Amino acid sequence: MTKVSLVFALGAVDELEKIVNINKIRNKYAHQINFELTDEYFQEKIYNAFSPTTRQTFTNFLSSFKHDAEKLIRRLKVALFTVWYMLVDKTLIPDEVKQKLSKINGVTRSETLPQIKD
């Protein structure tokens, strides 16, 4: 069983395709010397695999990077963060721990990060 399959089996993600696609990109980048990540590849393999909720969360996070939001590396970083954030927010951290982590410099999570709707 792969790590990706384990995460899916544990119920940590409900959209296996986006995790698999990101893992494929990581493998290609790590093992294929000529692999080049393009805007088209990002759009097709990552963004299009996102559910509407994930796309909205990604867009919300990306909007805070007005000066370089169009750069591919920024979009890739935000996409990875979005997937991580959704994993944490939905399943991996107990609610009481999330509440403690939600305060950033005295600002509540609801004021700084988008809310995830089920």
C-alpha positions as a Python dict, from the first residue, in 0.01 Angstrom:
ca = {
    (1, 'M'): (0, 0, 0),
    (2, 'T'): (137, 342, -94),
    (3, 'K'): (135, 639, 142),
    (4, 'V'): (-122, 804, -83),
    (5, 'S'): (-350, 500, -64),
    (6, 'L'): (-310, 490, 313),
    (7, 'V'): (-410, 856, 350),
    (8, 'F'): (-717, 791, 133),
    (9, 'A'): (-807, 471, 319),
    (10, 'L'): (-789, 653, 652),
    (11, 'G'): (-1041, 903, 519),
    (12, 'A'): (-798, 1193, 536),
    (13, 'V'): (-881, 1294, 180),
    (14, 'D'): (-1197, 1252, -15),
    (15, 'E'): (-1042, 1342, -348),
    (16, 'L'): (-772, 1088, -419),
    (17, 'E'): (-708, 1221, -771),
    (18, 'K'): (-557, 1553, -657),
    (19, 'I'): (-316, 1380, -418),
    (20, 'V'): (-216, 1125, -683),
    (21, 'N'): (-154, 1401, -939),
    (22, 'I'): (62, 1602, -702),
    (23, 'N'): (257, 1287, -614),
    (24, 'K'): (309, 1211, -985),
    (25, 'I'): (448, 1561, -1039),
    (26, 'R'): (684, 1515, -746),
    (27, 'N'): (802, 1182, -887),
    (28, 'K'): (852, 1323, -1236),
    (29, 'Y'): (1043, 1622, -1101),
    (30, 'A'): (1260, 1398, -883),
    (31, 'H'): (1330, 1124, -1137),
    (32, 'Q'): (1303, 1271, -1488),
    (33, 'I'): (1586, 1509, -1558),
    (34, 'N'): (1407, 1668, -1855),
    (35, 'F'): (1069, 1713, -1685),
    (36, 'E'): (944, 2070, -1704),
    (37, 'L'): (636, 2188, -1519),
    (38, 'T'): (433, 2415, -1746),
    (39, 'D'): (126, 2631, -1695),
    (40, 'E'): (-75, 2388, -1906),
    (41, 'Y'): (43, 2087, -1704),
    (42, 'F'): (-44, 2265, -1379),
    (43, 'Q'): (-389, 2358, -1507),
    (44, 'E'): (-467, 2011, -1641),
    (45, 'K'): (-318, 1789, -1373),
    (46, 'I'): (-360, 1992, -1055),
    (47, 'Y'): (-615, 2270, -1082),
    (48, 'N'): (-866, 2072, -1289),
    (49, 'A'): (-845, 1786, -1037),
    (50, 'F'): (-961, 2016, -756),
    (51, 'S'): (-1323, 2006, -647),
    (52, 'P'): (-1514, 2337, -655),
    (53, 'T'): (-1453, 2378, -280),
    (54, 'T'): (-1080, 2316, -321),
    (55, 'R'): (-1065, 2556, -617),
    (56, 'Q'): (-1230, 2827, -408),
    (57, 'T'): (-991, 2770, -120),
    (58, 'F'): (-695, 2777, -360),
    (59, 'T'): (-821, 3101, -517),
    (60, 'N'): (-868, 3259, -173),
    (61, 'F'): (-515, 3172, -68),
    (62, 'L'): (-366, 3279, -402),
    (63, 'S'): (-539, 3617, -387),
    (64, 'S'): (-314, 3717, -97),
    (65, 'F'): (-14, 3706, -337),
    (66, 'K'): (-108, 3992, -567),
    (67, 'H'): (248, 4069, -677),
    (68, 'D'): (333, 3721, -807),
    (69, 'A'): (8, 3520, -818),
    (70, 'E'): (50, 3460, -1191),
    (71, 'K'): (388, 3288, -1146),
    (72, 'L'): (375, 2912, -1184),
    (73, 'I'): (596, 2846, -881),
    (74, 'R'): (365, 3055, -662),
    (75, 'R'): (57, 2871, -788),
    (76, 'L'): (225, 2536, -726),
    (77, 'K'): (322, 2634, -371),
    (78, 'V'): (-29, 2760, -300),
    (79, 'A'): (-180, 2443, -449),
    (80, 'L'): (36, 2226, -222),
    (81, 'F'): (-51, 2442, 77),
    (82, 'T'): (-422, 2423, -11),
    (83, 'V'): (-416, 2044, -16),
    (84, 'W'): (-225, 2037, 313),
    (85, 'Y'): (-462, 2289, 470),
    (86, 'M'): (-768, 2091, 365),
    (87, 'L'): (-621, 1770, 507),
    (88, 'V'): (-551, 1938, 839),
    (89, 'D'): (-877, 2130, 852),
    (90, 'K'): (-1098, 1836, 770),
    (91, 'T'): (-952, 1535, 945),
    (92, 'L'): (-603, 1515, 1081),
    (93, 'I'): (-610, 1749, 1377),
    (94, 'P'): (-867, 1728, 1656),
    (95, 'D'): (-1097, 2029, 1688),
    (96, 'E'): (-949, 2140, 2020),
    (97, 'V'): (-599, 2150, 1868),
    (98, 'K'): (-729, 2335, 1561),
    (99, 'Q'): (-880, 2597, 1791),
    (100, 'K'): (-546, 2651, 1963),
    (101, 'L'): (-364, 2672, 1629),
    (102, 'S'): (-623, 2906, 1482),
    (103, 'K'): (-503, 3208, 1674),
    (104, 'I'): (-229, 3383, 1483),
    (105, 'N'): (-99, 3693, 1663),
    (106, 'G'): (-433, 3730, 1838),
    (107, 'V'): (-635, 3705, 1514),
    (108, 'T'): (-882, 3422, 1483),
    (109, 'R'): (-874, 3178, 1195),
    (110, 'S'): (-1208, 3296, 1062),
    (111, 'E'): (-1058, 3641, 1006),
    (112, 'T'): (-749, 3514, 827),
    (113, 'L'): (-835, 3192, 642),
    (114, 'P'): (-1131, 3078, 435),
    (115, 'Q'): (-1378, 2848, 602),
    (116, 'I'): (-1414, 2501, 455),
    (117, 'K'): (-1771, 2389, 403),
    (118, 'D'): (-1856, 2019, 396),
}
